[in-house]
Amino acid sequence: MKKIKISMETNFWATYEVEDPFEMIRAFFNYCTVDSYKNTLNEVMLYVYKAEVCNKERPGDVFDFHTAVKSFIRGAYLLTFKSKKWKVKEAPEEWQIISQASLNKEEYQDPFLVFEKAFKCKTLDEYEFFLNEIVHVSLSPYREEFDYDLITPHIYLVKMLDAAQVMSERGVTKIKDKVKDNSE
């Protein structure tokens, strides 16, 4: 099987190039909190439909958001190839529903499912296009009409952020290879 090699372009915000998606998640949440990313994403989405500029006082913050989230999307894509060899450590037997955020119970138990579902629904290019469009339009003083779906990638991006947060909090472990029984 050919190894998938995609640059996550983390050097723009993390000051160094990260090649491992698990390390990228750590750097991503060290750079900013999940709540901050989700708040900025929601603010950008609101300004997509307004004839105003998002964060007019500090539009560079939206650019920083764009570069970090683009890296995150690329790392999330790479995580879809890790689910067969890695697993998220067990969820506590009881947890507060608030810790699930946008995830259902099954996704909270296995956050890799979120990334698999997200990239079955939309491609890496479609998520990057979505991110570029919402940032571009939110920084424009003009109102745009869209003939494509912005809601689905927005929902999945929020779910991916929540899934990555769960992975970050609980940690991941490598799945040990099962020894084949040759005694048959």
PDB file of C-alpha atoms in Angstrom:
ATOM      1  CA  MET A   1       0.000   0.000   0.000  1.00  0.00           C
ATOM      2  CA  LYS A   2       1.297   3.406  -0.954  1.00  0.00           C
ATOM      3  CA  LYS A   3       1.903   5.788   1.939  1.00  0.00           C
ATOM      4  CA  ILE A   4      -0.185   8.969   1.736  1.00  0.00           C
ATOM      5  CA  LYS A   5       2.092  12.008   2.013  1.00  0.00           C
ATOM      6  CA  ILE A   6       0.417  15.387   2.432  1.00  0.00           C
ATOM      7  CA  SER A   7       2.056  18.431   3.934  1.00  0.00           C
ATOM      8  CA  MET A   8      -0.048  19.814   6.747  1.00  0.00           C
ATOM      9  CA  GLU A   9       1.645  23.221   6.280  1.00  0.00           C
ATOM     10  CA  THR A  10       1.953  23.782  10.022  1.00  0.00           C
ATOM     11  CA  ASN A  11       5.052  25.947   9.691  1.00  0.00           C
ATOM     12  CA  PHE A  12       2.812  28.997   9.136  1.00  0.00           C
ATOM     13  CA  TRP A  13       1.316  28.852  12.643  1.00  0.00           C
ATOM     14  CA  ALA A  14       3.317  26.265  14.623  1.00  0.00           C
ATOM     15  CA  THR A  15       6.691  27.616  13.369  1.00  0.00           C
ATOM     16  CA  TYR A  16       7.797  24.110  12.364  1.00  0.00           C
ATOM     17  CA  GLU A  17       6.545  21.450   9.986  1.00  0.00           C
ATOM     18  CA  VAL A  18       4.621  18.674  11.715  1.00  0.00           C
ATOM     19  CA  GLU A  19       4.351  15.384   9.840  1.00  0.00           C
ATOM     20  CA  ASP A  20       2.405  13.261  12.335  1.00  0.00           C
ATOM     21  CA  PRO A  21      -1.348  14.041  12.568  1.00  0.00           C
ATOM     22  CA  PHE A  22      -1.423  13.184  16.298  1.00  0.00           C
ATOM     23  CA  GLU A  23       1.383  15.655  16.945  1.00  0.00           C
ATOM     24  CA  MET A  24      -0.451  18.204  14.774  1.00  0.00           C
ATOM     25  CA  ILE A  25      -3.519  17.893  17.029  1.00  0.00           C
ATOM     26  CA  ARG A  26      -1.358  18.614  20.096  1.00  0.00           C
ATOM     27  CA  ALA A  27       0.216  21.639  18.406  1.00  0.00           C
ATOM     28  CA  PHE A  28      -3.182  22.793  17.104  1.00  0.00           C
ATOM     29  CA  PHE A  29      -4.740  22.834  20.578  1.00  0.00           C
ATOM     30  CA  ASN A  30      -1.618  24.388  22.078  1.00  0.00           C
ATOM     31  CA  TYR A  31      -1.984  27.185  19.536  1.00  0.00           C
ATOM     32  CA  CYS A  32      -5.653  27.828  20.404  1.00  0.00           C
ATOM     33  CA  THR A  33      -8.507  26.176  22.296  1.00  0.00           C
ATOM     34  CA  VAL A  34     -11.273  24.160  20.671  1.00  0.00           C
ATOM     35  CA  ASP A  35     -13.805  26.745  21.885  1.00  0.00           C
ATOM     36  CA  SER A  36     -11.849  29.549  20.248  1.00  0.00           C
ATOM     37  CA  TYR A  37     -11.695  27.678  16.922  1.00  0.00           C
ATOM     38  CA  LYS A  38     -15.425  26.918  17.033  1.00  0.00           C
ATOM     39  CA  ASN A  39     -16.300  30.516  17.991  1.00  0.00           C
ATOM     40  CA  THR A  40     -14.193  31.910  15.150  1.00  0.00           C
ATOM     41  CA  LEU A  41     -15.692  29.387  12.713  1.00  0.00           C
ATOM     42  CA  ASN A  42     -19.212  30.396  13.746  1.00  0.00           C
ATOM     43  CA  GLU A  43     -18.357  34.102  13.511  1.00  0.00           C
ATOM     44  CA  VAL A  44     -16.871  33.631  10.034  1.00  0.00           C
ATOM     45  CA  MET A  45     -19.991  31.703   8.972  1.00  0.00           C
ATOM     46  CA  LEU A  46     -22.222  34.558  10.187  1.00  0.00           C
ATOM     47  CA  TYR A  47     -20.271  37.091   8.136  1.00  0.00           C
ATOM     48  CA  VAL A  48     -20.555  34.952   5.000  1.00  0.00           C
ATOM     49  CA  TYR A  49     -24.176  36.097   4.830  1.00  0.00           C
ATOM     50  CA  LYS A  50     -23.549  39.757   5.744  1.00  0.00           C
ATOM     51  CA  ALA A  51     -22.325  42.653   3.645  1.00  0.00           C
ATOM     52  CA  GLU A  52     -19.783  43.457   6.370  1.00  0.00           C
ATOM     53  CA  VAL A  53     -16.184  42.505   7.031  1.00  0.00           C
ATOM     54  CA  CYS A  54     -15.576  39.946   9.774  1.00  0.00           C
ATOM     55  CA  ASN A  55     -13.261  41.127  12.558  1.00  0.00           C
ATOM     56  CA  LYS A  56     -12.647  44.480  10.870  1.00  0.00           C
ATOM     57  CA  GLU A  57     -10.276  45.601  13.659  1.00  0.00           C
ATOM     58  CA  ARG A  58      -8.047  42.523  13.333  1.00  0.00           C
ATOM     59  CA  PRO A  59      -8.653  40.720  10.015  1.00  0.00           C
ATOM     60  CA  GLY A  60      -5.250  39.040  10.375  1.00  0.00           C
ATOM     61  CA  ASP A  61      -6.794  36.884  13.104  1.00  0.00           C
ATOM     62  CA  VAL A  62      -9.107  35.383  10.474  1.00  0.00           C
ATOM     63  CA  PHE A  63      -6.081  34.633   8.293  1.00  0.00           C
ATOM     64  CA  ASP A  64      -4.361  32.918  11.269  1.00  0.00           C
ATOM     65  CA  PHE A  65      -7.534  30.907  11.807  1.00  0.00           C
ATOM     66  CA  HIS A  66      -7.512  29.931   8.116  1.00  0.00           C
ATOM     67  CA  THR A  67      -3.906  28.684   8.149  1.00  0.00           C
ATOM     68  CA  ALA A  68      -4.340  26.665  11.359  1.00  0.00           C
ATOM     69  CA  VAL A  69      -7.665  25.126  10.320  1.00  0.00           C
ATOM     70  CA  LYS A  70      -6.317  24.254   6.864  1.00  0.00           C
ATOM     71  CA  SER A  71      -3.561  22.281   8.600  1.00  0.00           C
ATOM     72  CA  PHE A  72      -6.167  20.715  10.866  1.00  0.00           C
ATOM     73  CA  ILE A  73      -8.291  19.584   7.903  1.00  0.00           C
ATOM     74  CA  ARG A  74      -5.243  18.006   6.271  1.00  0.00           C
ATOM     75  CA  GLY A  75      -4.308  16.282   9.520  1.00  0.00           C
ATOM     76  CA  ALA A  76      -7.895  15.091   9.966  1.00  0.00           C
ATOM     77  CA  TYR A  77      -7.754  13.568   6.502  1.00  0.00           C
ATOM     78  CA  LEU A  78      -4.557  11.721   7.412  1.00  0.00           C
ATOM     79  CA  LEU A  79      -6.240  10.414  10.572  1.00  0.00           C
ATOM     80  CA  THR A  80      -8.678   8.449   8.420  1.00  0.00           C
ATOM     81  CA  PHE A  81      -5.737   6.200   7.463  1.00  0.00           C
ATOM     82  CA  LYS A  82      -4.685   5.688  11.100  1.00  0.00           C
ATOM     83  CA  SER A  83      -7.905   4.153  12.435  1.00  0.00           C
ATOM     84  CA  LYS A  84      -6.848   0.566  11.652  1.00  0.00           C
ATOM     85  CA  LYS A  85      -3.614   0.781  13.636  1.00  0.00           C
ATOM     86  CA  TRP A  86      -4.525   3.227  16.390  1.00  0.00           C
ATOM     87  CA  LYS A  87      -7.393   3.595  18.825  1.00  0.00           C
ATOM     88  CA  VAL A  88      -8.480   6.280  21.222  1.00  0.00           C
ATOM     89  CA  LYS A  89      -8.133   5.244  24.847  1.00  0.00           C
ATOM     90  CA  GLU A  90     -11.343   4.048  26.482  1.00  0.00           C
ATOM     91  CA  ALA A  91     -13.965   6.587  27.456  1.00  0.00           C
ATOM     92  CA  PRO A  92     -14.780   6.750  31.143  1.00  0.00           C
ATOM     93  CA  GLU A  93     -17.732   4.532  32.068  1.00  0.00           C
ATOM     94  CA  GLU A  94     -19.731   7.621  32.962  1.00  0.00           C
ATOM     95  CA  TRP A  95     -19.211  11.018  31.436  1.00  0.00           C
ATOM     96  CA  GLN A  96     -21.064  14.264  31.313  1.00  0.00           C
ATOM     97  CA  ILE A  97     -23.011  14.731  28.103  1.00  0.00           C
ATOM     98  CA  ILE A  98     -21.374  18.161  27.713  1.00  0.00           C
ATOM     99  CA  SER A  99     -18.011  16.460  27.142  1.00  0.00           C
ATOM    100  CA  GLN A 100     -19.453  14.840  23.995  1.00  0.00           C
ATOM    101  CA  ALA A 101     -20.132  18.269  22.477  1.00  0.00           C
ATOM    102  CA  SER A 102     -21.471  17.667  18.927  1.00  0.00           C
ATOM    103  CA  LEU A 103     -20.634  13.950  18.915  1.00  0.00           C
ATOM    104  CA  ASN A 104     -23.132  11.160  19.342  1.00  0.00           C
ATOM    105  CA  LYS A 105     -22.371   8.369  21.835  1.00  0.00           C
ATOM    106  CA  GLU A 106     -20.760   6.108  19.221  1.00  0.00           C
ATOM    107  CA  GLU A 107     -18.531   8.932  17.913  1.00  0.00           C
ATOM    108  CA  TYR A 108     -17.538   9.879  21.448  1.00  0.00           C
ATOM    109  CA  GLN A 109     -16.510   6.262  22.099  1.00  0.00           C
ATOM    110  CA  ASP A 110     -14.549   6.102  18.806  1.00  0.00           C
ATOM    111  CA  PRO A 111     -13.660   9.580  17.454  1.00  0.00           C
ATOM    112  CA  PHE A 112     -12.010   8.038  14.380  1.00  0.00           C
ATOM    113  CA  LEU A 113     -15.572   7.442  13.088  1.00  0.00           C
ATOM    114  CA  VAL A 114     -16.077  11.198  12.747  1.00  0.00           C
ATOM    115  CA  PHE A 115     -13.102  11.590  10.410  1.00  0.00           C
ATOM    116  CA  GLU A 116     -14.131   8.572   8.349  1.00  0.00           C
ATOM    117  CA  LYS A 117     -17.716   9.878   7.980  1.00  0.00           C
ATOM    118  CA  ALA A 118     -16.554  13.419   7.209  1.00  0.00           C
ATOM    119  CA  PHE A 119     -14.274  12.347   4.368  1.00  0.00           C
ATOM    120  CA  LYS A 120     -16.856   9.941   2.949  1.00  0.00           C
ATOM    121  CA  CYS A 121     -19.235  12.898   2.765  1.00  0.00           C
ATOM    122  CA  LYS A 122     -16.802  15.486   1.332  1.00  0.00           C
ATOM    123  CA  THR A 123     -13.292  15.263  -0.096  1.00  0.00           C
ATOM    124  CA  LEU A 124     -10.195  16.966   1.271  1.00  0.00           C
ATOM    125  CA  ASP A 125     -10.378  19.425  -1.638  1.00  0.00           C
ATOM    126  CA  GLU A 126     -14.020  20.208  -0.862  1.00  0.00           C
ATOM    127  CA  TYR A 127     -13.207  21.000   2.791  1.00  0.00           C
ATOM    128  CA  GLU A 128     -10.306  23.217   1.732  1.00  0.00           C
ATOM    129  CA  PHE A 129     -12.542  24.955  -0.819  1.00  0.00           C
ATOM    130  CA  PHE A 130     -15.179  25.480   1.901  1.00  0.00           C
ATOM    131  CA  LEU A 131     -12.588  27.005   4.246  1.00  0.00           C
ATOM    132  CA  ASN A 132     -11.162  29.268   1.531  1.00  0.00           C
ATOM    133  CA  GLU A 133     -14.628  30.431   0.481  1.00  0.00           C
ATOM    134  CA  ILE A 134     -15.950  31.243   3.942  1.00  0.00           C
ATOM    135  CA  VAL A 135     -12.788  33.140   4.892  1.00  0.00           C
ATOM    136  CA  HIS A 136     -12.664  34.987   1.563  1.00  0.00           C
ATOM    137  CA  VAL A 137     -16.324  35.993   1.656  1.00  0.00           C
ATOM    138  CA  SER A 138     -16.347  36.875   5.369  1.00  0.00           C
ATOM    139  CA  LEU A 139     -13.494  39.328   4.759  1.00  0.00           C
ATOM    140  CA  SER A 140     -15.318  40.918   1.826  1.00  0.00           C
ATOM    141  CA  PRO A 141     -17.694  43.877   2.276  1.00  0.00           C
ATOM    142  CA  TYR A 142     -20.074  42.344  -0.281  1.00  0.00           C
ATOM    143  CA  ARG A 143     -22.877  39.875   0.167  1.00  0.00           C
ATOM    144  CA  GLU A 144     -22.538  36.651  -1.831  1.00  0.00           C
ATOM    145  CA  GLU A 145     -25.103  34.117  -2.980  1.00  0.00           C
ATOM    146  CA  PHE A 146     -24.011  30.486  -2.960  1.00  0.00           C
ATOM    147  CA  ASP A 147     -25.228  27.652  -5.114  1.00  0.00           C
ATOM    148  CA  TYR A 148     -23.421  25.000  -3.080  1.00  0.00           C
ATOM    149  CA  ASP A 149     -23.772  23.579   0.403  1.00  0.00           C
ATOM    150  CA  LEU A 150     -21.903  25.391   3.171  1.00  0.00           C
ATOM    151  CA  ILE A 151     -23.811  23.766   6.033  1.00  0.00           C
ATOM    152  CA  THR A 152     -22.619  20.162   5.672  1.00  0.00           C
ATOM    153  CA  PRO A 153     -18.880  20.951   5.730  1.00  0.00           C
ATOM    154  CA  HIS A 154     -19.489  23.375   8.617  1.00  0.00           C
ATOM    155  CA  ILE A 155     -21.234  20.671  10.665  1.00  0.00           C
ATOM    156  CA  TYR A 156     -18.529  18.107   9.943  1.00  0.00           C
ATOM    157  CA  LEU A 157     -15.742  20.569  10.706  1.00  0.00           C
ATOM    158  CA  VAL A 158     -17.282  21.237  14.138  1.00  0.00           C
ATOM    159  CA  LYS A 159     -17.584  17.482  14.714  1.00  0.00           C
ATOM    160  CA  MET A 160     -13.955  16.957  13.648  1.00  0.00           C
ATOM    161  CA  LEU A 161     -12.833  19.665  16.085  1.00  0.00           C
ATOM    162  CA  ASP A 162     -14.770  17.939  18.875  1.00  0.00           C
ATOM    163  CA  ALA A 163     -13.428  14.498  17.919  1.00  0.00           C
ATOM    164  CA  ALA A 164      -9.862  15.823  17.880  1.00  0.00           C
ATOM    165  CA  GLN A 165     -10.425  17.381  21.305  1.00  0.00           C
ATOM    166  CA  VAL A 166     -11.609  14.001  22.646  1.00  0.00           C
ATOM    167  CA  MET A 167      -8.526  12.332  21.136  1.00  0.00           C
ATOM    168  CA  SER A 168      -6.330  14.982  22.688  1.00  0.00           C
ATOM    169  CA  GLU A 169      -7.884  14.553  26.120  1.00  0.00           C
ATOM    170  CA  ARG A 170      -7.977  10.747  26.201  1.00  0.00           C
ATOM    171  CA  GLY A 171      -4.889   9.985  24.123  1.00  0.00           C
ATOM    172  CA  VAL A 172      -4.317   7.251  21.569  1.00  0.00           C
ATOM    173  CA  THR A 173      -2.647   3.856  21.703  1.00  0.00           C
ATOM    174  CA  LYS A 174      -1.298   1.651  18.971  1.00  0.00           C
ATOM    175  CA  ILE A 175      -3.320  -1.494  18.329  1.00  0.00           C
ATOM    176  CA  LYS A 176      -1.107  -4.515  18.855  1.00  0.00           C
ATOM    177  CA  ASP A 177      -0.968  -6.965  15.973  1.00  0.00           C
ATOM    178  CA  LYS A 178      -3.030 -10.037  16.652  1.00  0.00           C
ATOM    179  CA  VAL A 179      -0.982 -13.238  16.707  1.00  0.00           C
ATOM    180  CA  LYS A 180      -2.388 -15.798  14.295  1.00  0.00           C
ATOM    181  CA  ASP A 181      -3.203 -19.172  15.731  1.00  0.00           C
ATOM    182  CA  ASN A 182      -1.334 -21.807  13.672  1.00  0.00           C
ATOM    183  CA  SER A 183      -2.432 -24.790  15.766  1.00  0.00           C
ATOM    184  CA  GLU A 184      -5.402 -25.621  13.512  1.00  0.00           C
TER     185      GLU A 184
END
